[in-house]
CSV table of C-alpha atoms and ligand atoms in Angstrom, one decimal:
chain,number,residue,atom,x,y,z
L,15,UNK,CA,15.2,-11.0,4.6
L,16,UNK,CA,13.2,-10.3,1.5
L,17,UNK,CA,11.5,-6.7,0.5
L,18,UNK,CA,12.7,-5.3,3.3
L,19,UNK,CA,13.8,-1.4,3.0
L,20,UNK,CA,16.0,-1.1,5.9
L,21,UNK,CA,19.0,0.0,3.8
L,22,UNK,CA,17.3,2.8,2.4
L,23,UNK,CA,14.8,3.8,4.9
L,24,UNK,CA,16.2,7.1,5.3
L,25,UNK,CA,16.6,8.0,1.5
L,26,UNK,CA,13.3,6.6,0.5
L,27,UNK,CA,11.2,9.6,0.4
L,28,UNK,CA,13.8,11.8,-1.2
L,29,UNK,CA,14.4,9.5,-4.0
L,30,UNK,CA,10.7,9.2,-4.4
L,31,UNK,CA,10.5,12.8,-4.7
L,32,UNK,CA,13.3,13.2,-7.3
L,33,UNK,CA,12.1,10.4,-9.6
L,34,UNK,CA,8.1,10.9,-9.1
L,35,UNK,CA,7.8,14.4,-7.2
L,36,UNK,CA,4.8,14.4,-5.5
L,37,UNK,CA,2.9,11.9,-7.5
L,38,UNK,CA,3.3,9.1,-5.2
L,39,UNK,CA,2.2,10.8,-2.3
L,40,UNK,CA,-0.7,12.7,-4.3
L,41,UNK,CA,-1.7,9.1,-5.3
L,42,UNK,CA,-2.2,8.3,-1.5
L,43,UNK,CA,-3.5,11.2,-0.2
L,44,UNK,CA,-6.3,11.3,-2.8
L,45,UNK,CA,-7.6,8.1,-1.0
L,46,UNK,CA,-7.9,9.6,2.1
L,47,UNK,CA,-11.5,10.7,2.0
L,48,UNK,CA,-12.5,7.4,2.0
L,49,UNK,CA,-11.6,7.0,5.7
L,50,UNK,CA,-14.5,7.2,8.0
L,51,UNK,CA,-14.7,8.6,11.5
L,52,UNK,CA,-13.9,5.8,14.1
L,53,UNK,CA,-12.6,3.5,11.5
L,54,UNK,CA,-10.0,0.5,12.2
L,55,UNK,CA,-7.3,1.3,9.7
L,56,UNK,CA,-4.7,-1.4,8.7
L,57,UNK,CA,-1.9,0.1,6.5
L,58,UNK,CA,0.7,-2.5,5.3
L,59,UNK,CA,4.1,-1.4,4.0
L,60,UNK,CA,3.4,2.2,4.8
L,61,UNK,CA,7.3,3.1,4.7
L,62,UNK,CA,8.3,6.3,6.7
L,63,UNK,CA,5.0,7.0,7.7
L,64,UNK,CA,4.7,10.6,6.1
L,65,UNK,CA,1.0,9.1,5.6
L,66,UNK,CA,0.2,9.4,9.0
L,67,UNK,CA,0.7,13.2,9.3
L,68,UNK,CA,-1.6,13.3,6.1
L,69,UNK,CA,-3.9,11.2,7.8
L,70,UNK,CA,-3.8,13.6,11.2
L,71,UNK,CA,-4.4,16.3,8.8
L,72,UNK,CA,-6.9,15.2,6.6
L,73,UNK,CA,-9.1,12.5,8.2
L,74,UNK,CA,-11.9,12.5,11.0
L,75,UNK,CA,-11.1,11.6,14.3
L,76,UNK,CA,-11.3,8.1,16.3
L,77,UNK,CA,-9.4,6.0,13.9
L,78,UNK,CA,-7.0,3.4,15.4
L,79,UNK,CA,-4.3,2.7,12.8
L,80,UNK,CA,-2.3,-0.7,12.7
L,81,UNK,CA,1.0,0.1,10.9
L,82,UNK,CA,2.3,-3.1,9.9
L,83,UNK,CA,5.8,-2.7,8.2
L,84,UNK,CA,8.7,-5.3,7.7
L,85,UNK,CA,11.4,-3.0,7.7
L,86,UNK,CA,12.5,-2.0,11.5
L,87,UNK,CA,14.2,1.3,10.3
L,88,UNK,CA,11.1,2.4,8.7
L,89,UNK,CA,9.2,1.9,11.4
L,90,UNK,CA,11.6,3.9,13.6
L,91,UNK,CA,11.3,7.0,11.3
L,92,UNK,CA,7.4,6.3,11.2
L,93,UNK,CA,7.4,6.8,15.0
L,94,UNK,CA,9.0,10.1,14.6
L,95,UNK,CA,5.9,11.7,12.7
L,96,UNK,CA,3.5,14.2,14.0
L,97,UNK,CA,0.5,11.5,13.8
L,98,UNK,CA,-2.6,12.2,16.3
L,99,UNK,CA,-4.7,9.3,16.0
L,100,UNK,CA,-4.2,6.1,18.1
L,101,UNK,CA,-1.3,4.1,16.0
L,102,UNK,CA,0.0,0.8,16.8
L,103,UNK,CA,3.3,0.1,15.1
L,104,UNK,CA,3.9,-3.8,14.4
L,105,UNK,CA,7.6,-4.6,13.0
L,106,UNK,CA,6.5,-7.3,10.7
L,107,UNK,CA,5.8,-8.9,7.5
L,108,UNK,CA,2.0,-8.4,6.8
L,109,UNK,CA,1.6,-11.8,5.5
L,110,UNK,CA,2.7,-13.3,9.5
L,111,UNK,CA,0.2,-10.3,11.0
L,112,UNK,CA,-3.0,-11.6,12.7
L,113,UNK,CA,-2.9,-14.8,11.2
L,114,UNK,CA,-5.9,-16.3,13.5
L,115,UNK,CA,-7.8,-13.0,12.2
L,116,UNK,CA,-8.5,-12.0,15.8
L,117,UNK,CA,-8.5,-8.1,14.1
L,118,UNK,CA,-11.0,-7.1,11.6
L,119,UNK,CA,-10.5,-3.9,9.9
L,120,UNK,CA,-12.9,-1.0,8.4
L,121,UNK,CA,-10.0,0.0,5.9
L,122,UNK,CA,-7.4,-1.7,4.5
L,123,UNK,CA,-4.2,0.5,2.9
L,124,UNK,CA,-1.5,-0.9,0.6
L,125,UNK,CA,0.7,1.8,-0.9
L,126,UNK,CA,3.2,0.5,-3.3
L,127,UNK,CA,3.2,-3.0,-1.5
L,128,UNK,CA,2.1,-5.6,-3.8
L,129,UNK,CA,4.6,-4.5,-6.7
L,130,UNK,CA,7.0,-5.8,-4.4
L,131,UNK,CA,5.9,-9.5,-4.3
L,132,UNK,CA,6.8,-12.5,-6.8
L,133,UNK,CA,3.8,-13.6,-9.0
L,134,UNK,CA,3.0,-16.7,-6.9
L,135,UNK,CA,2.9,-14.9,-3.8
L,136,UNK,CA,0.7,-12.3,-4.5
L,137,UNK,CA,-2.8,-14.2,-4.5
L,138,UNK,CA,-2.1,-15.8,-0.8
L,139,UNK,CA,-1.1,-12.1,0.3
L,140,UNK,CA,-4.1,-10.5,-1.3
L,141,UNK,CA,-6.5,-13.3,0.6
L,142,UNK,CA,-4.8,-12.8,3.7
L,143,UNK,CA,-5.7,-8.9,3.6
L,144,UNK,CA,-9.1,-9.7,2.0
L,145,UNK,CA,-9.9,-11.7,5.2
L,146,UNK,CA,-8.6,-9.0,7.6
L,147,UNK,CA,-11.4,-6.6,5.9
L,148,UNK,CA,-14.8,-6.6,7.2
L,149,UNK,CA,-17.9,-7.0,4.3
L,150,UNK,CA,-18.7,-3.2,3.6
L,151,UNK,CA,-15.2,-2.3,4.3
L,152,UNK,CA,-12.5,-0.2,1.7
L,153,UNK,CA,-9.5,-1.4,0.2
L,154,UNK,CA,-7.1,1.7,-0.4
L,155,UNK,CA,-4.7,0.6,-3.1
L,156,UNK,CA,-2.0,2.4,-4.9
L,157,UNK,CA,0.7,1.2,-7.2
L,158,UNK,CA,2.0,1.2,-10.6
L,159,UNK,CA,-0.1,0.5,-13.1
L,160,UNK,CA,-0.4,-2.9,-14.7
L,161,UNK,CA,-0.9,-2.6,-18.5
L,162,UNK,CA,-0.4,-5.4,-20.9
L,163,UNK,CA,1.7,-3.0,-23.2
L,164,UNK,CA,2.9,0.0,-21.2
L,165,UNK,CA,5.0,2.8,-23.0
L,166,UNK,CA,8.5,2.4,-23.3
L,167,UNK,CA,9.7,4.8,-20.9
L,168,UNK,CA,7.6,3.2,-18.2
L,169,UNK,CA,9.0,-0.4,-18.8
L,170,UNK,CA,12.5,0.9,-18.7
L,171,UNK,CA,11.9,3.1,-15.6
L,172,UNK,CA,10.0,-0.1,-13.8
L,173,UNK,CA,12.9,-2.1,-14.8
L,174,UNK,CA,15.6,0.2,-13.5
L,175,UNK,CA,13.6,0.2,-10.3
L,176,UNK,CA,13.5,-3.4,-10.0
L,177,UNK,CA,17.1,-4.0,-10.2
L,178,UNK,CA,17.8,-0.9,-7.8
L,179,UNK,CA,15.6,-2.4,-5.2
L,180,UNK,CA,16.5,-6.2,-6.3
L,181,UNK,CA,20.1,-5.1,-5.0
L,182,UNK,CA,19.5,-2.7,-2.2
L,183,UNK,CA,16.5,-4.2,-0.5
L,184,UNK,CA,16.0,-7.9,-1.8
L,185,UNK,CA,13.0,-6.9,-3.6
L,186,UNK,CA,11.8,-10.5,-4.8
L,187,UNK,CA,9.9,-9.4,-7.6
L,188,UNK,CA,10.9,-8.6,-11.3
L,189,UNK,CA,7.4,-7.2,-12.9
L,190,UNK,CA,4.3,-6.2,-12.2
L,191,UNK,CA,1.2,-8.5,-12.0
L,192,UNK,CA,-2.3,-7.5,-12.8
L,193,UNK,CA,-4.2,-7.4,-9.3
L,194,UNK,CA,-7.4,-6.5,-11.2
L,195,UNK,CA,-8.6,-9.9,-11.5
L,196,UNK,CA,-8.2,-10.8,-8.0
L,197,UNK,CA,-10.3,-8.0,-6.7
L,198,UNK,CA,-13.0,-8.6,-9.3
L,199,UNK,CA,-12.9,-12.4,-8.4
L,200,UNK,CA,-13.6,-11.5,-4.8
L,201,UNK,CA,-16.9,-9.4,-5.4
L,202,UNK,CA,-15.1,-5.7,-4.8
L,203,UNK,CA,-16.8,-3.0,-6.3
L,204,UNK,CA,-14.5,-0.1,-7.8
L,205,UNK,CA,-15.9,3.1,-6.0
L,206,UNK,CA,-12.9,5.7,-7.0
L,207,UNK,CA,-10.0,5.4,-9.4
L,208,UNK,CA,-7.5,7.8,-10.6
L,209,UNK,CA,-4.1,7.9,-12.3
L,210,UNK,CA,-0.7,10.0,-11.8
L,211,UNK,CA,2.5,10.6,-13.5
L,212,UNK,CA,1.1,10.2,-17.3
L,213,UNK,CA,-0.7,6.8,-15.9
L,214,UNK,CA,2.2,5.2,-14.3
L,215,UNK,CA,0.7,5.3,-10.9
L,216,UNK,CA,-2.7,4.0,-10.3
L,217,UNK,CA,-4.9,4.8,-7.2
L,218,UNK,CA,-8.3,3.2,-6.2
L,219,UNK,CA,-10.9,2.5,-3.8
L,220,UNK,CA,-12.4,-0.9,-3.6
L,221,UNK,CA,-15.3,-1.5,-1.6
L,222,UNK,CA,-15.8,-5.1,-0.4
L,223,UNK,CA,-19.4,-6.5,-1.1
L,224,UNK,CA,-21.0,-8.7,1.4
L,225,UNK,CA,-23.6,-8.8,4.1
L,226,UNK,CA,-23.0,-5.7,6.4
L,227,UNK,CA,-24.4,-6.8,10.3
L,228,UNK,CA,-24.9,-3.3,12.1
L,229,UNK,CA,-26.1,-4.7,15.3
Y,328,SAM,C1,8.0,0.8,-2.3
Y,328,SAM,S1,8.0,1.0,-0.4
Y,328,SAM,C2,6.9,2.0,-0.4
Y,328,SAM,C3,6.5,2.7,0.9
Y,328,SAM,C4,5.1,3.8,1.5
Y,328,SAM,N1,4.0,3.2,1.2
Y,328,SAM,C5,5.4,4.9,0.3
Y,328,SAM,O1,4.9,4.9,-0.8
Y,328,SAM,O2,6.1,5.8,0.5
Y,328,SAM,C6,7.4,-0.8,0.1
Y,328,SAM,C7,7.0,-0.8,1.6
Y,328,SAM,O3,6.6,-1.8,2.1
Y,328,SAM,C8,7.4,-2.8,3.3
Y,328,SAM,N2,7.3,-4.1,2.8
Y,328,SAM,C9,7.7,-4.9,1.8
Y,328,SAM,N3,7.0,-6.1,1.9
Y,328,SAM,C10,6.7,-6.1,3.2
Y,328,SAM,C11,5.8,-7.1,3.8
Y,328,SAM,N4,5.6,-8.3,3.5
Y,328,SAM,N5,4.9,-7.0,4.7
Y,328,SAM,C12,4.8,-5.2,5.5
Y,328,SAM,N6,5.7,-4.2,4.8
Y,328,SAM,C13,6.4,-4.7,3.8
Y,328,SAM,C14,8.7,-2.4,2.7
Y,328,SAM,O4,9.6,-2.3,4.2
Y,328,SAM,C15,8.8,-0.7,2.2
Y,328,SAM,O5,8.8,0.2,2.9
């Protein structure tokens, strides 16, 4: 199966820390203040689930988190974390989840998810996530920072990662795509942006414009 991190689940966090120290974690925890009390939260591609412990420490009560992961091994690790909110674990590709849109979310989180997808799959997956986020909702986005001309060390590191993850996890992508135009076209406003690891990692909070029905 493409983009499935089963083979590396047990070592993923360790490898992340060796290469990026705490940057990948810091980039995600920086977004957590944007989750409000009683929110319904969708996390797509959350990995080992360390983020659930951070949410337990930093976020207000009343959250219901849907944790959608394609990797069964990642889900098994996530279930072992000390989370406190209500968490529904779903071992499924995000593109197959909630196709009838019976669930609508206040917050969608995609931490290092889009860098896995080939160019032609990015837009349909973006649109699927977009359709599950309510107007007035927030999209918490973290990924490697797309730049037209990235520094040489970033290009080398990125390509090495793509080779490594293609061999072990059958990652389909071979280059980063620019997601920003999709947020612009679909009327998202940027509320917050922050960079890590010499601008190699970018996190952003996008607000979905549209009519908010408070009734
Ligand atoms: C690069 S890892 C990031 C893990 C975690 N977000 C972190 O930063 O530690 C990408 C994760 O997305 C999952 N994934 C990849 N494609 C997916 C899909 N289509 N639907 C759901 N999860 C997916 C992988 O199994 C993997 O756990």
